Amino acid sequence: MKKLIIIGGYGNGTVVQSTVEDINQVKPEWELLGFLNDNEKKPINGYPVLGGIDKVTVNKYLLDDTVYFFYSLISVKLNHKFLFKLLDLEIPKKKFATLIHPTAVVSKHAEIGHGVCIQPFVSIGPNTTIGNFVQIFAQSLVGHGAKLDDYSYVANNACIGADVHLKEGAYLGTNATTLEYVTLGKWSITGIGAVVLKDVDDYTKVVGSPARVIGSTK
Ligand SMILES: CC(C)(COP(=O)(O)OP(=O)(O)OC[C@H]1O[C@@H](n2cnc3c(N)ncnc32)[C@H](O)[C@@H]1OP(=O)(O)O)[C@@H](O)C(=O)NCCC(=O)NCCS
């Protein structure tokens, strides 16, 4: 079995943990060694906290070829801050696990990067390109030909139309829907329930139906 360390904790980290457990029920694949977390020292859902989110702790595990990491820290308004934390760790991309829940339906014609988590009942269409460190939450749909760049995030029940482009770090809220061919700009935020009919600029926050700009994410 490969070994896995989840960087994060309660919240997204435990959702990832749950996905790992479900994968193992179908076919044992991952030994979950535990979490890295700056705020918690006690076990999380029965898994130990191995240390803080820092290079000293990471380096202890980096030389072991069987150990992989998953970076689960995401927050709608703090994604930039969390990205710096990830980059500071200097973990090679290939050391990040990609985790696909057994109930997800992923086209064999989809391309998927490192450090990606695809959660329960997600559907990924053909000819999609999912970059690195992308997380797609339960029951979301990614239409054919869509492109999700690195660090983009899709909350649950979102519906991404065909050939839509989520640029780096774009955040799509719960139940949001996008018309085909639109582009969501870099580090933009689309609020829950939005209906996006036209492109969203980089670092822009939109909400509502049809989606309207309410501010900047900078
Ligand atoms: C968009 C969002 C980030 C809030 O951004 P914000 O800058 O803090 O916005 P505010 O809460 O200050 O609201 C600003 C205005 O937008 C409105 N608004 C905020 N979010 C909205 C939404 N999703 N849909 C419609 N209107 C919304 C507010 O009512 C407010 O309107 P007002 O000025 O007329 O009073 C947040 O509402 C959101 O949708 N987050 C996504 C959450 C999510 O998907 N989580 C998934 C993981 S659980």
mmCIF file of C-alpha atoms and ligand atoms in Angstrom:
data_model
loop_
_atom_site.group_PDB
_atom_site.id
_atom_site.type_symbol
_atom_site.label_atom_id
_atom_site.label_comp_id
_atom_site.label_asym_id
_atom_site.label_seq_id
_atom_site.Cartn_x
_atom_site.Cartn_y
_atom_site.Cartn_z
ATOM 1 C CA MET A 1 0.000 0.000 0.000
ATOM 2 C CA LYS A 2 1.090 3.559 -0.633
ATOM 3 C CA LYS A 3 1.243 5.849 2.383
ATOM 4 C CA LEU A 4 -0.617 9.130 2.585
ATOM 5 C CA ILE A 5 -0.350 12.260 4.721
ATOM 6 C CA ILE A 6 -3.143 14.824 4.565
ATOM 7 C CA ILE A 7 -2.040 18.426 5.039
ATOM 8 C CA GLY A 8 -4.959 20.087 6.797
ATOM 9 C CA GLY A 9 -7.528 18.800 9.249
ATOM 10 C CA TYR A 10 -11.142 19.210 10.250
ATOM 11 C CA GLY A 11 -13.175 20.460 7.297
ATOM 12 C CA ASN A 12 -11.774 19.706 3.867
ATOM 13 C CA GLY A 13 -9.068 17.438 5.290
ATOM 14 C CA THR A 14 -11.602 15.094 6.841
ATOM 15 C CA VAL A 15 -13.629 15.046 3.618
ATOM 16 C CA VAL A 16 -10.479 13.859 1.858
ATOM 17 C CA GLN A 17 -9.902 11.323 4.641
ATOM 18 C CA SER A 18 -13.396 9.978 4.062
ATOM 19 C CA THR A 19 -12.728 9.639 0.338
ATOM 20 C CA VAL A 20 -9.535 7.706 1.098
ATOM 21 C CA GLU A 21 -11.447 5.344 3.383
ATOM 22 C CA ASP A 22 -14.067 4.758 0.672
ATOM 23 C CA ILE A 23 -11.361 4.050 -1.926
ATOM 24 C CA ASN A 24 -9.801 1.514 0.469
ATOM 25 C CA GLN A 25 -13.129 -0.249 0.940
ATOM 26 C CA VAL A 26 -13.198 -1.063 -2.756
ATOM 27 C CA LYS A 27 -9.509 -1.946 -2.979
ATOM 28 C CA PRO A 28 -6.959 -1.252 -0.234
ATOM 29 C CA GLU A 29 -4.675 1.355 -1.748
ATOM 30 C CA TRP A 30 -3.660 3.910 0.882
ATOM 31 C CA GLU A 31 -2.302 3.650 4.390
ATOM 32 C CA LEU A 32 -3.350 6.953 5.926
ATOM 33 C CA LEU A 33 -0.437 7.864 8.205
ATOM 34 C CA GLY A 34 -2.177 10.948 9.572
ATOM 35 C CA PHE A 35 -2.479 14.712 9.247
ATOM 36 C CA LEU A 36 -0.165 17.689 9.352
ATOM 37 C CA ASN A 37 -1.848 20.499 11.225
ATOM 38 C CA ASP A 38 -0.674 23.674 12.946
ATOM 39 C CA ASN A 39 -3.560 23.961 15.391
ATOM 40 C CA GLU A 40 -4.400 20.422 16.473
ATOM 41 C CA LYS A 41 -2.193 17.966 18.314
ATOM 42 C CA LYS A 42 -4.776 15.322 19.171
ATOM 43 C CA PRO A 43 -5.763 12.618 16.637
ATOM 44 C CA ILE A 44 -8.300 13.673 14.027
ATOM 45 C CA ASN A 45 -10.990 11.046 13.484
ATOM 46 C CA GLY A 46 -8.604 8.465 14.921
ATOM 47 C CA TYR A 47 -5.580 9.423 12.773
ATOM 48 C CA PRO A 48 -2.551 10.990 14.458
ATOM 49 C CA VAL A 49 -1.387 14.532 13.876
ATOM 50 C CA LEU A 50 2.206 13.937 12.798
ATOM 51 C CA GLY A 51 3.351 17.533 13.211
ATOM 52 C CA GLY A 52 2.866 21.041 11.934
ATOM 53 C CA ILE A 53 2.660 22.228 8.347
ATOM 54 C CA ASP A 54 6.332 23.041 7.968
ATOM 55 C CA LYS A 55 9.387 21.926 6.073
ATOM 56 C CA VAL A 56 10.999 20.195 9.048
ATOM 57 C CA THR A 57 8.040 17.847 9.429
ATOM 58 C CA VAL A 58 7.588 17.368 5.674
ATOM 59 C CA ASN A 59 11.293 16.565 5.179
ATOM 60 C CA LYS A 60 11.011 13.642 7.603
ATOM 61 C CA TYR A 61 8.702 11.919 5.124
ATOM 62 C CA LEU A 62 9.940 13.271 1.820
ATOM 63 C CA LEU A 63 12.707 10.744 1.276
ATOM 64 C CA ASP A 64 10.370 7.765 1.618
ATOM 65 C CA ASP A 65 9.286 6.872 -1.930
ATOM 66 C CA THR A 66 6.095 5.262 -0.663
ATOM 67 C CA VAL A 67 4.815 8.413 1.052
ATOM 68 C CA TYR A 68 2.464 10.807 -0.748
ATOM 69 C CA PHE A 69 0.830 14.009 0.407
ATOM 70 C CA PHE A 70 -2.532 15.626 -0.113
ATOM 71 C CA TYR A 71 -2.921 19.374 0.372
ATOM 72 C CA SER A 72 -6.439 20.057 1.609
ATOM 73 C CA LEU A 73 -6.247 23.645 2.823
ATOM 74 C CA ILE A 74 -8.786 25.761 1.007
ATOM 75 C CA SER A 75 -10.857 28.667 2.120
ATOM 76 C CA VAL A 76 -12.985 30.802 -0.100
ATOM 77 C CA LYS A 77 -11.396 34.074 0.915
ATOM 78 C CA LEU A 78 -7.914 32.901 1.932
ATOM 79 C CA ASN A 79 -6.792 30.850 -1.020
ATOM 80 C CA HIS A 80 -3.775 33.057 -1.721
ATOM 81 C CA LYS A 81 -2.514 32.693 1.816
ATOM 82 C CA PHE A 82 -2.894 28.929 1.646
ATOM 83 C CA LEU A 83 -1.125 28.770 -1.701
ATOM 84 C CA PHE A 84 1.977 30.376 -0.223
ATOM 85 C CA LYS A 85 1.925 27.776 2.539
ATOM 86 C CA LEU A 86 1.865 25.014 -0.054
ATOM 87 C CA LEU A 87 4.678 26.508 -2.130
ATOM 88 C CA ASP A 88 6.813 27.060 0.986
ATOM 89 C CA LEU A 89 6.816 23.339 1.675
ATOM 90 C CA GLU A 90 8.683 22.676 -1.615
ATOM 91 C CA ILE A 91 7.186 19.226 -2.047
ATOM 92 C CA PRO A 92 7.688 17.922 -5.619
ATOM 93 C CA LYS A 93 4.405 17.764 -7.537
ATOM 94 C CA LYS A 94 4.735 14.046 -8.186
ATOM 95 C CA LYS A 95 4.627 13.428 -4.413
ATOM 96 C CA PHE A 96 1.002 14.577 -4.293
ATOM 97 C CA ALA A 97 -1.691 11.913 -4.537
ATOM 98 C CA THR A 98 -4.724 12.236 -6.769
ATOM 99 C CA LEU A 99 -7.781 10.720 -5.110
ATOM 100 C CA ILE A 100 -10.912 9.752 -6.991
ATOM 101 C CA HIS A 101 -13.944 8.587 -5.055
ATOM 102 C CA PRO A 102 -15.227 5.185 -6.258
ATOM 103 C CA THR A 103 -18.665 6.637 -7.036
ATOM 104 C CA ALA A 104 -17.272 9.382 -9.301
ATOM 105 C CA VAL A 105 -17.658 8.860 -13.028
ATOM 106 C CA VAL A 106 -14.572 10.105 -14.822
ATOM 107 C CA SER A 107 -14.252 9.831 -18.584
ATOM 108 C CA LYS A 108 -11.210 7.902 -19.698
ATOM 109 C CA HIS A 109 -10.636 10.836 -22.039
ATOM 110 C CA ALA A 110 -10.111 13.248 -19.131
ATOM 111 C CA GLU A 111 -6.622 14.418 -18.173
ATOM 112 C CA ILE A 112 -6.057 14.819 -14.446
ATOM 113 C CA GLY A 113 -3.062 16.310 -12.626
ATOM 114 C CA HIS A 114 -1.405 15.775 -9.250
ATOM 115 C CA GLY A 115 -2.933 16.543 -5.854
ATOM 116 C CA VAL A 116 -6.494 16.429 -7.162
ATOM 117 C CA CYS A 117 -9.493 15.189 -5.161
ATOM 118 C CA ILE A 118 -12.659 14.165 -6.976
ATOM 119 C CA GLN A 119 -15.385 13.527 -4.455
ATOM 120 C CA PRO A 120 -18.533 11.341 -4.361
ATOM 121 C CA PHE A 121 -20.883 11.280 -7.341
ATOM 122 C CA VAL A 122 -18.918 13.802 -9.377
ATOM 123 C CA SER A 123 -19.159 13.431 -13.142
ATOM 124 C CA ILE A 124 -16.238 14.466 -15.339
ATOM 125 C CA GLY A 125 -16.906 14.543 -19.064
ATOM 126 C CA PRO A 126 -14.620 13.586 -21.920
ATOM 127 C CA ASN A 127 -11.772 15.803 -23.119
ATOM 128 C CA THR A 128 -11.653 17.738 -19.879
ATOM 129 C CA THR A 129 -8.343 18.896 -18.465
ATOM 130 C CA ILE A 130 -8.060 19.055 -14.701
ATOM 131 C CA GLY A 131 -4.819 20.683 -13.513
ATOM 132 C CA ASN A 132 -2.900 20.209 -10.264
ATOM 133 C CA PHE A 133 -4.348 20.787 -6.780
ATOM 134 C CA VAL A 134 -7.905 21.028 -8.053
ATOM 135 C CA GLN A 135 -10.690 19.921 -5.732
ATOM 136 C CA ILE A 136 -14.131 19.001 -6.983
ATOM 137 C CA PHE A 137 -16.743 18.461 -4.312
ATOM 138 C CA ALA A 138 -19.643 16.008 -4.186
ATOM 139 C CA GLN A 139 -22.200 15.768 -6.968
ATOM 140 C CA SER A 140 -20.655 18.392 -9.219
ATOM 141 C CA LEU A 141 -20.671 18.022 -12.957
ATOM 142 C CA VAL A 142 -17.840 19.035 -15.258
ATOM 143 C CA GLY A 143 -18.983 19.239 -18.876
ATOM 144 C CA HIS A 144 -17.018 17.939 -21.817
ATOM 145 C CA GLY A 145 -14.024 19.932 -22.928
ATOM 146 C CA ALA A 146 -13.901 22.003 -19.719
ATOM 147 C CA LYS A 147 -10.509 23.109 -18.463
ATOM 148 C CA LEU A 148 -9.859 23.535 -14.755
ATOM 149 C CA ASP A 149 -6.465 25.123 -14.130
ATOM 150 C CA ASP A 150 -4.244 24.599 -11.091
ATOM 151 C CA TYR A 151 -5.729 25.399 -7.658
ATOM 152 C CA SER A 152 -9.229 25.884 -8.985
ATOM 153 C CA TYR A 153 -12.014 24.740 -6.703
ATOM 154 C CA VAL A 154 -15.501 23.467 -7.406
ATOM 155 C CA ALA A 155 -17.882 23.279 -4.444
ATOM 156 C CA ASN A 156 -20.647 20.695 -4.259
ATOM 157 C CA ASN A 157 -23.512 20.466 -6.750
ATOM 158 C CA ALA A 158 -21.888 22.925 -9.114
ATOM 159 C CA CYS A 159 -22.569 22.522 -12.791
ATOM 160 C CA ILE A 160 -19.813 23.473 -15.211
ATOM 161 C CA GLY A 161 -20.967 23.728 -18.792
ATOM 162 C CA ALA A 162 -19.102 22.354 -21.766
ATOM 163 C CA ASP A 163 -15.795 24.001 -22.701
ATOM 164 C CA VAL A 164 -15.832 26.286 -19.678
ATOM 165 C CA HIS A 165 -12.426 27.456 -18.434
ATOM 166 C CA LEU A 166 -11.650 27.934 -14.751
ATOM 167 C CA LYS A 167 -8.370 29.811 -14.638
ATOM 168 C CA GLU A 168 -5.818 29.398 -11.846
ATOM 169 C CA GLY A 169 -7.430 29.468 -8.405
ATOM 170 C CA ALA A 170 -10.957 30.203 -9.654
ATOM 171 C CA TYR A 171 -13.511 29.311 -6.974
ATOM 172 C CA LEU A 172 -16.974 28.105 -7.952
ATOM 173 C CA GLY A 173 -19.501 28.076 -5.093
ATOM 174 C CA THR A 174 -22.091 25.480 -4.152
ATOM 175 C CA ASN A 175 -24.913 25.047 -6.661
ATOM 176 C CA ALA A 176 -23.413 27.547 -9.083
ATOM 177 C CA THR A 177 -23.980 26.970 -12.792
ATOM 178 C CA THR A 178 -22.022 28.226 -15.761
ATOM 179 C CA LEU A 179 -23.072 28.620 -19.353
ATOM 180 C CA GLU A 180 -20.889 26.764 -21.831
ATOM 181 C CA TYR A 181 -17.703 28.471 -23.093
ATOM 182 C CA VAL A 182 -17.448 31.048 -20.284
ATOM 183 C CA THR A 183 -14.141 31.727 -18.511
ATOM 184 C CA LEU A 184 -13.855 32.270 -14.778
ATOM 185 C CA GLY A 185 -10.815 34.455 -14.194
ATOM 186 C CA LYS A 186 -7.780 33.796 -12.026
ATOM 187 C CA TRP A 187 -8.585 33.712 -8.304
ATOM 188 C CA SER A 188 -12.125 34.860 -8.995
ATOM 189 C CA ILE A 189 -14.964 33.820 -6.663
ATOM 190 C CA THR A 190 -18.397 32.827 -7.896
ATOM 191 C CA GLY A 191 -20.913 32.743 -5.039
ATOM 192 C CA ILE A 192 -23.306 29.957 -4.121
ATOM 193 C CA GLY A 193 -26.197 29.551 -6.506
ATOM 194 C CA ALA A 194 -24.819 31.929 -9.139
ATOM 195 C CA VAL A 195 -25.757 31.548 -12.786
ATOM 196 C CA VAL A 196 -22.778 32.669 -14.835
ATOM 197 C CA LEU A 197 -23.674 33.761 -18.353
ATOM 198 C CA LYS A 198 -20.525 35.659 -19.326
ATOM 199 C CA ASP A 199 -16.816 35.695 -18.521
ATOM 200 C CA VAL A 200 -15.707 36.667 -15.038
ATOM 201 C CA ASP A 201 -12.542 38.792 -14.911
ATOM 202 C CA ASP A 202 -9.465 37.819 -12.917
ATOM 203 C CA TYR A 203 -9.704 38.590 -9.173
ATOM 204 C CA THR A 204 -13.404 39.405 -9.419
ATOM 205 C CA LYS A 205 -16.253 38.308 -7.163
ATOM 206 C CA VAL A 206 -19.667 37.612 -8.684
ATOM 207 C CA VAL A 207 -22.998 36.460 -7.240
ATOM 208 C CA GLY A 208 -26.596 35.978 -8.273
ATOM 209 C CA SER A 209 -28.573 35.050 -11.347
ATOM 210 C CA PRO A 210 -27.479 36.294 -13.762
ATOM 211 C CA ALA A 211 -24.126 36.691 -12.015
ATOM 212 C CA ARG A 212 -23.110 40.294 -11.287
ATOM 213 C CA VAL A 213 -19.862 41.717 -9.977
ATOM 214 C CA ILE A 214 -19.884 42.630 -6.271
ATOM 215 C CA GLY A 215 -16.197 43.288 -5.747
ATOM 216 C CA SER A 216 -12.623 42.197 -6.028
ATOM 217 C CA THR A 217 -10.849 39.241 -4.417
ATOM 218 C CA LYS A 218 -7.518 41.058 -4.069
HETATM 219 C C1 LIG B 1 -19.821 35.440 -2.440
HETATM 220 C C2 LIG B 1 -19.413 35.169 -1.025
HETATM 221 C C3 LIG B 1 -17.954 34.701 -1.014
HETATM 222 C C4 LIG B 1 -19.576 36.384 -0.135
HETATM 223 O O1 LIG B 1 -18.714 37.422 -0.507
HETATM 224 P P1 LIG B 1 -18.683 38.775 0.349
HETATM 225 O O2 LIG B 1 -17.809 39.752 -0.337
HETATM 226 O O3 LIG B 1 -18.345 38.446 1.768
HETATM 227 O O4 LIG B 1 -20.159 39.277 0.216
HETATM 228 P P2 LIG B 1 -21.119 39.826 1.349
HETATM 229 O O5 LIG B 1 -21.535 38.684 2.227
HETATM 230 O O6 LIG B 1 -20.481 41.022 1.981
HETATM 231 O O7 LIG B 1 -22.361 40.283 0.499
HETATM 232 C C5 LIG B 1 -22.310 41.345 -0.432
HETATM 233 C C6 LIG B 1 -23.640 41.408 -1.144
HETATM 234 O O8 LIG B 1 -23.765 40.278 -2.006
HETATM 235 C C7 LIG B 1 -24.910 39.474 -1.637
HETATM 236 N N1 LIG B 1 -24.501 38.070 -1.747
HETATM 237 C C8 LIG B 1 -23.433 37.450 -1.154
HETATM 238 N N2 LIG B 1 -23.347 36.191 -1.563
HETATM 239 C C9 LIG B 1 -24.376 35.986 -2.417
HETATM 240 C C10 LIG B 1 -24.812 34.873 -3.179
HETATM 241 N N3 LIG B 1 -24.138 33.717 -3.152
HETATM 242 N N4 LIG B 1 -25.889 35.035 -3.967
HETATM 243 C C11 LIG B 1 -26.571 36.218 -4.035
HETATM 244 N N5 LIG B 1 -26.184 37.317 -3.342
HETATM 245 C C12 LIG B 1 -25.107 37.191 -2.544
HETATM 246 C C13 LIG B 1 -25.208 39.866 -0.190
HETATM 247 O O9 LIG B 1 -26.559 39.647 0.116
HETATM 248 C C14 LIG B 1 -24.846 41.313 -0.205
HETATM 249 O O10 LIG B 1 -25.887 42.040 -0.822
HETATM 250 P P3 LIG B 1 -26.274 43.531 -0.334
HETATM 251 O O11 LIG B 1 -25.040 44.363 -0.566
HETATM 252 O O12 LIG B 1 -27.418 43.890 -1.232
HETATM 253 O O13 LIG B 1 -26.605 43.399 1.114
HETATM 254 C C15 LIG B 1 -20.315 34.085 -0.347
HETATM 255 O O14 LIG B 1 -21.642 34.574 -0.185
HETATM 256 C C16 LIG B 1 -20.372 32.787 -1.117
HETATM 257 O O15 LIG B 1 -21.259 32.573 -1.940
HETATM 258 N N6 LIG B 1 -19.395 31.887 -0.812
HETATM 259 C C17 LIG B 1 -19.263 30.582 -1.410
HETATM 260 C C18 LIG B 1 -19.478 29.546 -0.343
HETATM 261 C C19 LIG B 1 -19.377 28.160 -0.854
HETATM 262 O O16 LIG B 1 -19.635 27.843 -1.988
HETATM 263 N N7 LIG B 1 -18.951 27.274 0.010
HETATM 264 C C20 LIG B 1 -18.752 25.905 -0.397
HETATM 265 C C21 LIG B 1 -18.088 25.126 0.648
HETATM 266 S S1 LIG B 1 -19.150 24.733 1.986
#
